[in-house]
Amino acid sequence: MEIRSLSGVGDIRAKLLEKKGINTVEDLLYFFPRNYEDRSFRKNITDCCPGEEILIKAVIVTGIKETRIRKNMTLYTMTVGDDTGIMNVTWYNCNFVKRIFKKGDHYYFYGRINPNSSKKEMLTPVYEPVGKEKFTGKIIPIYPLWGNLTQKFIQKIMSEALEKCGKFEEYLPQGIMDEYNLCDINHAIKNIHFPNSFEAFERARNRLVFEELFILQTALLCRKETLKQIRRKPFENTECVYDFLKLLPFEMTGAQKNACWDIMSDFKKDIPMNRLIQGDVGSGKTAVAAAAMYVAVKNGYQAAIMAPTEILAGQHYKSFCGFFEKTDIKICLLTSSTKKKKALYEDIKQQKYDIIIGTHALISEGVEYAKLGLVIADEQHRFGVKQRAKLSAKGEDVHTLIMTATPIPRTLALILYGDLDISVIDELPPGRIPVKTYAVGEDMRKRIYLFLEKNLKEGMQCYVVCPLIEETSKNDLKNAVQIHQKMQRIFYNYVVGLIHGKMKPQEKDEIMTRFARGEINILVSTTVIEVGVNVPNSNIMIIENAERFGLSQLHQLRGRVGRGQNQAFCILFAHGSNEIIKKRMEIMCTSNDGFYVSEEDLKLRGPGDFFGTRQHGLPELKIANLFSDMKILKNAQKAAKTIVDNNNNLLSKNTLLAEKIKNLFQEDIASN
Ligand code: ADP
Ligand code: MG
């Protein structure tokens, strides 16, 4: 049903809704609350506790008192009472309340009791006159807001959508609903928005979480099934991997070798490889990729590796040229800034190149490969499932290897990457000195800069990472441009570079190359340096507004330093004193283990702040929390298995379920 059929939704609001993927009334109903207010439970004033959000019913005892406490800040306070006591009710800068409330009127107030006041005080409550209540007595959904949409507006269209939209058709098989005690879809949708009770909400949520994970699981398992049916010619010579190991300037770690053996055993099979290599930053995934490519080339195939950024593609190009220096293997680089593309395309088509390194350009229309046998996607979290498929489709039944540095707990990996086999590189090359991490406040800035200067004097280099590129009027995030100017002023004896995502690829490359050559001492950047780039001489990483980053992302960033012989430091400038921020920073300071960090990250993310599935190239989860919903996830996986096992060619069936599964990977998931 057209979203514009809801009252108050015209072109402008429809556009806004579209931003969150809401195009129809049905989509809207799948946009879930982030929280609820319980306006069904009322307390007497005397029983209200500091800090709690609660409903009271009271009569207005005094008129509104207006107090200007400073410029742009006026308090509006009145006293209300019930049979048990009195309390103050306060709003900030809301002069219209003066016109609303009259002494003697009866109202419901819902709001938070000031935790910092010794007197009873309710802050900025919502209110309804007694006898005319609409929300009082109910559990009220609170939605995420964006643009200039208001809570009231979304609540209103949601309730209208529920009335107007015809019923959803049930598509979960009855057997599964019985087995896992799931409520039906319409009951779930109604009660996730406007629950009749908390029990009804729990049941609704349970069903919707199950549904979401079940579809994801079924889709992944179907994909695996389909892939398993493809046959290809095995590689005849996998022994040559030993020749490659001799080319390396170092001995592979045990974990690197194990990953190589996994790949070799895949190569020997008559079905295409679909393997994920998970390894912490700096664990040496590139060498493993090179080994796989070497073997593919020695078996007469071309091999391609796709990196998420030009910088990274360029760096791989250099590493591979180094690895293969003493061989006759021909390597080329193909990115969107490559000149004379046509000629290069022709050479690739003629198999004049064995190894093709590039970015998204590798999957563009014009590229044809002579004999593509192996495709590698590096730092996979930037690529969607769909893009991977597009690259694989450039060859016949190609082997696919995906490498990611975003570690997730193994149990979860097995479930999330249901369509892939997994190898884990859980060992770092010897001789690495762990990065020392400190979380500091502004008061430490001077000392940090002195420390930085000392290191610069000794010839070391430094990264400064900022969360945003330009200042927006709404927040005061330190932005890269501003920090760059400031660092230039302070460190005027040194070269301070700036790199950010809005630069042209060539500009970025140039800056990065100069930094790698040591011509730039301090590199201020946004997160474009997040993945892969290797500059062993940099030993300090300063992260501004560290509280704005996810822990896994901070860990990735930190992995940029500590690749050389010197002790490396990661300095997190964190603002805000909230407990979660403190806890998050503490985790960063006490652990260098990416798996541990990501597990803790998962635990600390509340509902609504769902685990970054997008980062993993999977569709964004709307309601499930992969940590706290682990039990439902396991059930969903079990159910998906039964369905896939008993329903050959589920995808070819024209059921609602099959359609949902097909749609899942349709949306393009790339974030880059
Ligand atoms: P990542 O897994 O983050 O992609 P890289 O492949 O970039 O890590 O490797 C990081 C650095 O470690 C590179 O400079 C690489 O040459 C080096 N390296 C990789 N494996 C080994 C090893 N077994 N022994 C010593 N150095 C290694
Ligand atoms: Mg890498």
XYZ file of C-alpha atoms and ligand atoms in Angstrom:
700
model
C 0.000 0.000 0.000
C 1.260 3.470 -0.952
C 2.908 5.257 1.940
C 1.268 8.494 0.784
C -2.131 7.030 1.593
C -1.410 7.776 5.250
C -2.633 11.146 6.397
C 0.096 13.737 6.749
C 2.464 11.900 4.412
C 3.113 13.967 1.315
C 6.111 14.100 -0.993
C 8.460 15.565 1.563
C 7.743 13.123 4.351
C 7.594 10.225 1.897
C 11.142 11.153 0.846
C 12.243 11.222 4.445
C 10.719 7.817 5.126
C 12.345 6.469 2.012
C 15.713 7.230 3.574
C 15.108 4.403 6.020
C 13.929 2.075 3.289
C 10.258 2.725 4.035
C 8.424 2.829 0.718
C 5.126 1.223 1.560
C 2.772 0.964 4.511
C 3.969 -2.616 4.921
C 7.585 -1.403 5.164
C 6.490 1.082 7.780
C 5.022 -1.674 9.908
C 8.384 -3.406 9.769
C 10.038 -0.303 11.193
C 10.196 -1.212 14.853
C 10.267 0.880 18.034
C 13.595 1.325 19.714
C 12.006 1.494 23.129
C 8.692 1.729 24.993
C 7.185 3.917 27.653
C 5.038 2.170 30.159
C 2.124 4.493 30.708
C -0.010 1.629 31.940
C 1.425 1.572 35.419
C 0.718 4.463 37.776
C 2.298 5.308 41.101
C 1.388 7.612 43.925
C 3.610 10.653 44.205
C 5.003 9.500 47.508
C 6.191 6.220 45.956
C 8.065 7.760 42.991
C 11.802 7.119 43.096
C 14.564 9.374 41.798
C 15.606 8.403 38.273
C 12.544 6.344 37.387
C 10.193 7.071 34.509
C 6.673 6.859 35.782
C 3.060 7.878 35.368
C 1.228 9.922 37.996
C -2.277 11.356 38.229
C -2.335 14.731 39.894
C -4.110 18.011 40.359
C -2.371 21.308 39.650
C -1.706 23.127 42.895
C 0.114 26.299 41.783
C 0.388 28.378 38.630
C 3.488 28.154 36.456
C 6.582 29.877 37.768
C 9.038 31.178 35.171
C 12.747 31.323 36.071
C 15.433 32.521 33.710
C 18.540 30.672 34.781
C 20.797 31.874 32.014
C 20.725 33.167 28.483
C 18.556 30.882 26.331
C 17.457 28.818 29.278
C 14.195 29.401 31.110
C 12.605 26.966 33.511
C 8.853 26.573 33.815
C 7.825 24.944 37.059
C 4.548 24.199 38.792
C 3.540 22.131 41.751
C 1.105 19.251 41.447
C -0.276 16.911 44.067
C -2.276 13.773 44.780
C -3.621 12.213 47.967
C -0.161 11.131 48.993
C 2.010 14.175 48.394
C 3.165 16.951 46.104
C 5.908 17.288 43.518
C 7.298 19.848 41.120
C 6.933 19.473 37.395
C 9.502 21.249 35.223
C 10.007 22.064 31.564
C 12.820 23.934 29.847
C 12.168 26.712 27.360
C 8.565 25.699 26.755
C 6.707 28.929 27.300
C 3.536 27.486 25.799
C 2.963 25.441 28.955
C 1.944 28.707 30.633
C -1.186 28.741 28.512
C -2.101 25.113 29.023
C -2.232 24.479 32.748
C -4.709 26.004 35.201
C -4.831 25.596 38.943
C -7.272 22.855 39.902
C -7.071 20.940 36.597
C -6.475 17.186 36.736
C -3.775 15.678 34.546
C -1.766 12.550 33.928
C 1.976 13.227 33.790
C 4.515 10.779 32.495
C 8.216 11.538 32.851
C 11.465 11.005 34.626
C 11.918 11.842 38.283
C 14.963 14.086 38.646
C 17.684 11.831 40.047
C 19.769 14.772 41.247
C 17.224 16.657 43.269
C 16.402 16.120 46.916
C 12.887 17.456 46.355
C 10.528 15.383 44.215
C 10.601 16.754 40.689
C 9.438 15.374 37.342
C 11.379 16.606 34.321
C 9.786 17.545 30.969
C 6.868 15.139 31.263
C 4.283 14.397 28.624
C 0.760 15.022 29.851
C -2.894 14.308 29.105
C -5.952 15.786 30.785
C -7.823 13.242 32.896
C -10.876 12.024 30.981
C -9.342 12.793 27.579
C -6.477 10.358 27.676
C -5.280 8.643 24.514
C -1.961 7.151 25.524
C -2.353 6.940 29.251
C -2.971 3.399 30.393
C -1.042 2.006 27.447
C 2.461 0.922 26.531
C 3.729 3.520 24.072
C 6.285 2.815 21.348
C 9.280 5.116 20.965
C 10.776 5.162 17.478
C 14.174 6.219 16.232
C 13.860 9.725 14.810
C 15.571 11.331 11.853
C 15.149 14.445 9.736
C 12.482 16.593 11.316
C 10.079 13.760 12.014
C 8.588 13.827 15.478
C 7.744 10.999 17.812
C 4.077 11.973 17.771
C 3.976 11.868 13.990
C 5.504 8.412 13.663
C 3.254 7.065 16.417
C 0.243 8.505 14.628
C 1.022 7.119 11.161
C 1.967 3.807 12.690
C -1.383 3.477 14.378
C -3.113 4.501 11.154
C -1.019 1.992 9.195
C -2.114 -0.779 11.519
C -5.742 0.086 10.910
C -5.514 0.590 7.160
C -3.097 -2.097 6.080
C -4.736 -5.395 5.227
C -3.510 -8.373 7.180
C -0.098 -9.858 6.477
C -0.232 -13.361 5.130
C 1.420 -15.943 7.361
C 4.408 -17.535 5.691
C 6.098 -19.420 8.475
C 5.182 -23.100 8.174
C 2.617 -24.159 10.797
C 4.876 -26.954 12.013
C 7.616 -24.498 12.896
C 5.204 -22.117 14.596
C 3.933 -24.952 16.770
C 7.331 -26.349 17.560
C 8.805 -23.028 18.675
C 5.584 -21.653 20.127
C 5.457 -18.584 17.887
C 2.508 -16.218 17.649
C 1.099 -15.396 14.234
C 2.390 -12.522 12.153
C -0.509 -10.121 12.608
C -0.586 -10.518 16.340
C 3.171 -9.904 16.354
C 3.046 -6.766 14.215
C 0.245 -5.249 16.258
C 1.917 -5.958 19.584
C 5.399 -4.889 18.628
C 4.010 -1.388 18.019
C 1.196 -1.105 20.529
C 1.535 -3.965 22.985
C -1.497 -4.847 25.049
C 0.799 -6.024 27.812
C 4.449 -6.800 28.327
C 3.723 -10.482 27.894
C 2.157 -9.747 24.510
C 5.189 -7.645 23.605
C 7.594 -10.433 24.542
C 5.718 -12.909 22.392
C 5.586 -10.480 19.495
C 9.262 -9.700 19.689
C 10.142 -13.357 20.013
C 8.255 -14.156 16.836
C 9.758 -11.280 14.858
C 13.310 -12.014 15.966
C 12.812 -15.645 15.040
C 11.366 -14.672 11.679
C 14.269 -12.383 10.872
C 16.956 -14.867 11.824
C 15.114 -17.769 10.265
C 14.979 -16.044 6.894
C 18.643 -15.110 7.109
C 19.610 -18.655 8.027
C 17.439 -20.242 5.380
C 18.857 -17.900 2.753
C 22.432 -18.716 3.694
C 21.775 -22.461 3.803
C 19.994 -22.373 0.442
C 22.961 -20.544 -0.970
C 25.311 -23.158 0.377
C 23.110 -25.930 -1.046
C 23.108 -24.303 -4.462
C 26.854 -23.813 -4.425
C 27.435 -27.435 -3.461
C 25.680 -28.622 -6.587
C 28.184 -26.946 -8.888
C 30.971 -29.142 -10.213
C 34.342 -27.984 -11.449
C 37.696 -29.422 -12.425
C 39.998 -29.858 -9.418
C 43.401 -28.156 -9.464
C 45.939 -30.815 -10.353
C 48.983 -29.289 -8.740
C 48.682 -28.026 -5.206
C 52.157 -29.153 -4.143
C 53.576 -26.038 -5.757
C 52.425 -24.077 -2.709
C 55.742 -25.133 -1.142
C 57.595 -23.312 -3.912
C 55.695 -20.199 -2.979
C 56.541 -20.511 0.715
C 60.206 -20.440 -0.294
C 59.656 -17.103 -2.054
C 58.496 -15.404 1.146
C 60.999 -13.316 3.100
C 59.646 -14.888 6.303
C 58.426 -18.211 7.635
C 54.646 -18.426 7.752
C 53.114 -18.850 11.185
C 51.425 -22.136 12.000
C 48.034 -20.492 11.656
C 48.898 -19.058 8.233
C 50.049 -22.478 7.087
C 46.850 -24.108 8.344
C 44.797 -21.621 6.364
C 46.900 -22.469 3.309
C 46.336 -26.197 3.797
C 42.567 -25.592 4.099
C 42.652 -23.754 0.790
C 44.749 -26.460 -0.889
C 42.317 -29.148 0.194
C 39.474 -27.063 -1.269
C 41.403 -26.711 -4.531
C 41.682 -30.472 -4.794
C 37.909 -30.928 -4.621
C 35.556 -30.862 -7.563
C 33.340 -28.141 -6.105
C 34.197 -24.440 -5.951
C 35.751 -23.182 -2.748
C 33.752 -20.739 -0.642
C 35.990 -19.937 2.253
C 36.242 -17.143 4.748
C 39.578 -16.339 6.317
C 39.213 -14.558 9.590
C 42.353 -13.085 11.016
C 43.060 -10.187 13.294
C 44.739 -7.119 11.825
C 48.364 -7.843 11.090
C 47.969 -11.617 11.230
C 49.302 -11.885 7.686
C 46.308 -12.610 5.523
C 47.938 -11.092 2.455
C 50.612 -13.777 2.314
C 47.926 -16.478 2.508
C 46.059 -14.812 -0.342
C 49.274 -14.701 -2.345
C 49.867 -18.405 -1.765
C 46.390 -19.234 -3.052
C 46.886 -17.014 -6.083
C 50.257 -18.533 -6.829
C 48.768 -22.017 -6.908
C 45.851 -20.905 -9.081
C 48.249 -19.334 -11.569
C 50.487 -22.399 -11.613
C 47.374 -24.401 -12.526
C 46.851 -22.228 -15.552
C 44.249 -19.802 -14.176
C 43.988 -16.118 -13.567
C 43.406 -14.893 -10.039
C 41.828 -11.616 -8.996
C 41.823 -9.839 -5.658
C 39.365 -7.087 -4.873
C 40.135 -4.521 -2.185
C 37.698 -1.974 -0.790
C 39.828 1.119 -1.446
C 42.289 2.349 -4.056
C 44.927 2.785 -1.401
C 44.634 -0.789 -0.343
C 44.598 -2.098 -3.893
C 47.767 -0.109 -4.547
C 49.399 -1.506 -1.467
C 48.510 -5.065 -2.426
C 49.918 -4.415 -5.853
C 53.232 -3.473 -4.313
C 53.259 -6.427 -1.893
C 52.431 -8.886 -4.643
C 55.045 -7.470 -6.979
C 57.478 -8.093 -4.121
C 56.299 -11.647 -3.392
C 56.396 -12.639 -7.062
C 59.514 -10.738 -8.048
C 61.484 -13.875 -8.807
C 58.708 -15.539 -10.812
C 57.366 -15.028 -14.288
C 53.902 -14.224 -12.960
C 52.428 -11.067 -14.513
C 50.543 -8.718 -12.244
C 48.383 -5.715 -13.066
C 46.440 -3.117 -11.130
C 42.940 -2.139 -12.174
C 41.096 0.627 -10.346
C 38.725 3.343 -11.439
C 41.651 5.722 -11.857
C 43.557 3.339 -14.102
C 44.417 4.993 -17.396
C 44.080 3.291 -20.770
C 41.510 0.865 -19.408
C 40.549 -0.487 -22.826
C 44.057 -1.706 -23.523
C 44.287 -3.270 -20.089
C 40.900 -4.983 -20.543
C 42.176 -6.454 -23.767
C 45.335 -7.737 -22.100
C 43.315 -9.301 -19.299
C 41.070 -10.958 -21.839
C 44.124 -12.335 -23.636
C 45.499 -13.686 -20.347
C 48.570 -11.497 -20.614
C 48.127 -10.997 -16.876
C 47.891 -13.770 -14.321
C 47.059 -11.742 -11.265
C 44.653 -8.838 -11.356
C 44.520 -6.561 -8.362
C 41.869 -3.909 -8.028
C 38.840 -2.312 -6.503
C 35.193 -2.441 -7.529
C 36.510 -1.754 -11.014
C 37.177 -5.490 -11.238
C 33.476 -6.212 -11.447
C 32.573 -3.432 -13.854
C 30.848 -4.321 -17.092
C 33.815 -4.006 -19.413
C 36.065 -6.487 -17.694
C 36.281 -9.970 -19.124
C 38.701 -12.575 -17.929
C 40.332 -15.215 -20.071
C 40.362 -17.916 -17.447
C 39.442 -16.767 -13.989
C 39.980 -19.526 -11.438
C 40.194 -17.730 -8.097
C 38.603 -14.628 -6.702
C 39.596 -13.056 -3.419
C 37.690 -10.319 -1.633
C 39.868 -8.596 0.928
C 38.469 -6.895 4.010
C 35.174 -8.378 3.034
C 33.024 -6.333 5.350
C 32.986 -3.583 2.774
C 31.519 -5.830 0.123
C 28.019 -7.134 -0.071
C 27.150 -10.732 -0.764
C 25.895 -9.539 -4.105
C 29.168 -7.986 -5.168
C 31.006 -11.141 -4.271
C 28.609 -13.064 -6.444
C 29.177 -10.605 -9.281
C 32.920 -11.123 -9.174
C 32.561 -14.908 -9.014
C 30.292 -14.764 -12.021
C 33.189 -13.366 -14.082
C 34.604 -16.848 -14.306
C 33.223 -20.334 -14.532
C 32.718 -21.955 -11.147
C 35.543 -19.969 -9.640
C 36.989 -20.539 -6.210
C 36.127 -17.750 -3.803
C 38.143 -16.639 -0.822
C 36.994 -13.914 1.492
C 39.292 -12.294 3.988
C 38.131 -10.301 6.938
C 39.853 -8.680 9.858
C 36.648 -8.160 11.793
C 36.805 -10.986 14.243
C 33.558 -12.309 15.577
C 33.124 -15.120 18.052
C 33.380 -18.481 16.377
C 29.935 -19.708 17.348
C 28.446 -16.647 15.783
C 30.647 -16.882 12.698
C 29.418 -20.407 12.045
C 25.862 -19.162 12.089
C 26.333 -15.854 10.308
C 28.493 -17.203 7.551
C 26.297 -20.232 7.114
C 27.141 -20.278 3.412
C 30.912 -20.332 3.895
C 33.647 -22.556 5.271
C 35.866 -20.793 7.766
C 39.574 -20.710 8.543
C 40.835 -18.653 11.440
C 44.320 -17.156 11.663
C 44.621 -16.813 15.399
C 48.315 -16.158 15.706
C 50.382 -13.061 15.012
C 53.785 -13.193 13.324
C 56.537 -13.465 15.926
C 58.262 -10.423 17.363
C 55.260 -8.114 17.417
C 55.189 -5.854 20.441
C 51.572 -5.361 21.591
C 50.239 -1.832 21.161
C 49.819 0.082 24.422
C 46.434 1.755 24.554
C 45.399 4.681 26.762
C 42.048 6.397 27.051
C 42.495 10.031 28.043
C 40.511 13.231 28.446
C 41.216 16.767 27.257
C 43.326 17.491 30.329
C 45.971 15.142 28.955
C 46.214 16.717 25.516
C 49.323 18.803 26.243
C 51.181 15.837 27.642
C 50.178 13.647 24.744
C 51.453 16.235 22.274
C 54.771 16.462 24.115
C 55.038 12.710 23.954
C 54.196 12.802 20.277
C 56.863 15.401 19.637
C 59.472 13.246 21.344
C 58.603 10.375 19.026
C 58.580 12.570 15.941
C 62.046 13.756 16.877
C 63.174 10.162 16.883
C 61.868 9.824 13.357
C 58.590 8.043 14.090
C 55.293 8.842 12.382
C 51.796 9.321 13.689
C 48.178 8.962 12.663
C 45.415 11.184 13.977
C 41.975 9.781 13.192
C 38.766 11.831 13.383
C 35.198 10.656 12.946
C 33.841 13.287 10.538
C 35.154 15.241 7.589
C 33.396 18.532 7.897
C 31.857 20.302 10.774
C 28.121 20.066 10.840
C 26.155 22.710 12.621
C 24.530 20.175 14.876
C 27.497 18.725 16.615
C 30.914 19.688 17.719
C 32.817 16.701 16.494
C 36.421 17.398 15.935
C 36.738 17.192 12.231
C 39.697 16.215 10.185
C 40.105 19.592 8.488
C 40.065 21.486 11.748
C 42.387 19.087 13.506
C 44.704 19.226 10.549
C 44.977 22.995 10.818
C 45.549 22.780 14.529
C 48.240 20.126 14.211
C 49.968 22.210 11.538
C 50.075 25.137 13.950
C 51.408 23.106 16.847
C 53.822 20.921 14.919
C 55.067 23.581 12.527
C 58.479 21.899 12.318
C 56.916 18.811 10.819
C 54.888 17.911 7.783
C 51.248 17.341 8.643
C 49.157 15.666 5.937
C 45.421 15.304 5.561
C 43.520 12.497 3.931
C 39.778 11.917 3.822
C 37.102 10.081 1.918
C 35.986 13.041 -0.140
C 39.351 13.378 -1.856
C 39.932 12.042 -5.318
C 41.563 8.616 -5.393
C 44.745 10.025 -6.903
C 45.032 12.635 -4.170
C 44.539 9.974 -1.525
C 47.106 7.741 -3.139
C 49.619 10.519 -3.328
C 49.240 11.435 0.336
C 49.383 7.809 1.398
C 52.472 7.176 -0.686
C 54.193 10.205 0.817
C 53.288 9.009 4.285
C 54.616 5.529 3.528
C 57.855 7.089 2.253
C 58.210 9.046 5.484
C 57.749 12.441 3.833
C 54.718 13.139 5.992
C 55.227 12.961 9.754
C 51.674 13.300 10.988
C 48.738 12.060 8.977
C 45.358 13.413 9.950
C 42.589 11.313 8.505
C 39.061 10.097 8.635
C 38.540 6.376 8.750
C 39.763 5.892 5.178
C 42.900 4.422 6.682
C 40.843 1.911 8.583
C 41.602 -1.132 6.551
C 44.787 -2.724 5.464
C 47.278 0.068 4.907
C 50.730 -0.774 6.180
C 53.288 1.817 7.321
C 55.621 0.072 9.766
C 57.363 3.290 10.789
C 54.233 4.772 12.350
C 54.028 4.032 16.039
C 51.425 6.421 17.430
C 47.755 6.453 16.658
C 45.656 9.198 18.173
C 41.900 8.775 17.866
C 39.697 11.809 18.418
C 36.178 11.329 19.762
C 36.931 7.689 20.285
C 33.510 7.275 21.892
C 31.977 7.672 18.446
C 33.559 4.519 17.081
C 32.555 0.927 17.529
C 35.071 -1.151 19.422
C 35.805 -3.394 16.484
C 36.483 -0.313 14.423
C 38.820 1.097 17.077
C 40.607 -2.218 17.115
C 40.973 -2.115 13.338
C 42.365 1.396 13.499
C 44.778 0.441 16.232
C 46.014 -2.342 13.977
C 47.541 0.301 11.703
C 50.352 0.809 14.204
C 52.591 -1.691 15.922
C 53.735 -3.260 12.690
C 57.367 -2.316 13.126
C 60.181 -2.834 15.602
C 59.156 -0.031 17.985
C 56.702 0.050 20.832
C 53.453 1.478 19.480
C 50.821 3.540 21.270
C 47.162 4.115 20.691
C 45.719 7.188 22.392
C 41.947 7.418 22.640
C 40.566 10.871 23.322
C 37.191 10.029 24.772
C 34.519 12.451 25.886
C 31.492 11.907 28.030
C 31.460 10.186 31.350
C 28.742 7.668 30.799
C 29.372 4.204 32.145
C 29.173 2.447 28.817
C 31.780 4.741 27.288
C 34.052 4.154 30.250
C 33.601 0.423 30.012
C 34.230 0.437 26.266
C 37.443 2.415 26.630
C 38.561 0.096 29.392
C 38.124 -2.905 27.116
C 40.294 -1.236 24.488
C 42.995 -0.419 27.022
C 43.155 -3.883 28.540
C 42.950 -6.130 25.496
C 44.716 -6.454 22.176
C 42.701 -9.461 21.163
C 40.271 -8.665 18.382
C 38.019 -11.601 19.195
C 37.695 -10.580 22.817
C 37.092 -6.958 21.869
C 34.316 -7.828 19.452
C 32.632 -10.151 21.913
C 32.614 -7.474 24.587
C 31.434 -4.949 22.017
C 28.522 -7.220 21.283
C 27.610 -7.500 24.944
C 27.648 -3.763 25.487
C 25.457 -2.917 22.568
C 21.906 -2.586 23.723
C 18.896 -3.475 21.660
C 18.377 -0.974 18.887
C 22.109 -0.629 18.447
C 22.390 -3.891 16.690
C 25.605 -5.594 15.909
C 26.994 -4.157 12.719
C 25.883 -6.856 10.364
C 26.341 -4.461 7.489
C 30.014 -4.506 8.245
C 29.967 -8.177 7.495
C 28.215 -7.804 4.199
C 25.002 -9.216 5.573
C 21.635 -7.491 5.520
C 21.006 -5.177 8.416
C 19.027 -6.741 11.205
C 15.926 -4.836 12.173
C 15.119 -6.372 15.501
C 17.351 -9.274 16.440
C 20.311 -8.765 18.722
C 22.900 -11.361 17.913
C 24.208 -11.481 21.409
C 21.138 -11.451 23.604
C 19.032 -13.398 21.115
C 21.543 -16.217 20.790
C 18.975 -18.786 21.941
C 16.436 -17.754 19.322
C 19.235 -17.696 16.768
C 20.049 -21.314 17.515
C 16.395 -22.311 17.215
C 16.065 -20.388 13.975
C 19.100 -22.179 12.649
C 17.689 -25.546 13.596
C 14.379 -24.735 11.950
C 16.112 -23.447 8.824
C 18.080 -26.687 8.546
C 14.928 -28.817 8.638
C 13.280 -26.652 6.027
C 16.248 -26.680 3.661
C 16.848 -30.416 4.110
C 13.224 -31.309 3.442
C 12.492 -28.867 0.693
C 14.754 -29.433 -2.229
C 14.794 -26.359 -4.386
C 12.977 -24.244 -1.894
C 14.069 -21.207 -3.872
C 12.387 -22.347 -7.043
C 9.071 -22.709 -5.234
C 6.838 -19.749 -5.545
C 5.899 -19.377 -1.933
C 5.915 -16.240 0.171
C 8.803 -17.661 2.158
C 10.865 -18.361 -0.954
C 10.217 -14.819 -2.097
C 11.372 -13.332 1.195
C 14.557 -15.358 0.997
C 15.275 -14.252 -2.537
C 14.654 -10.628 -1.652
C 17.037 -10.725 1.229
C 20.173 -10.397 -0.827
C 18.643 -8.213 -3.501
C 19.275 -4.920 -1.797
C 22.825 -3.833 -2.338
C 24.642 -4.025 0.907
C 27.899 -2.323 0.067
C 28.675 0.628 2.257
C 31.445 2.006 0.121
P 46.601 -8.439 7.554
O 46.210 -9.780 8.044
O 46.157 -7.361 8.496
O 46.186 -8.197 6.142
P 49.213 -8.281 6.442
O 49.043 -9.386 5.493
O 49.154 -6.901 5.897
O 48.186 -8.407 7.633
O 50.559 -8.506 7.219
C 51.086 -7.562 8.121
C 52.591 -7.526 8.069
O 53.137 -8.713 8.600
C 53.144 -7.397 6.673
O 54.193 -6.465 6.703
C 53.633 -8.788 6.357
O 54.707 -8.768 5.439
C 54.080 -9.288 7.699
N 54.003 -10.740 7.869
C 52.987 -11.545 7.461
N 53.210 -12.809 7.830
C 54.377 -12.820 8.484
C 55.152 -13.845 9.127
N 54.749 -15.118 9.154
N 56.320 -13.486 9.718
C 56.711 -12.202 9.703
N 56.042 -11.203 9.132
C 54.888 -11.485 8.535
Mg 45.077 -6.977 5.022
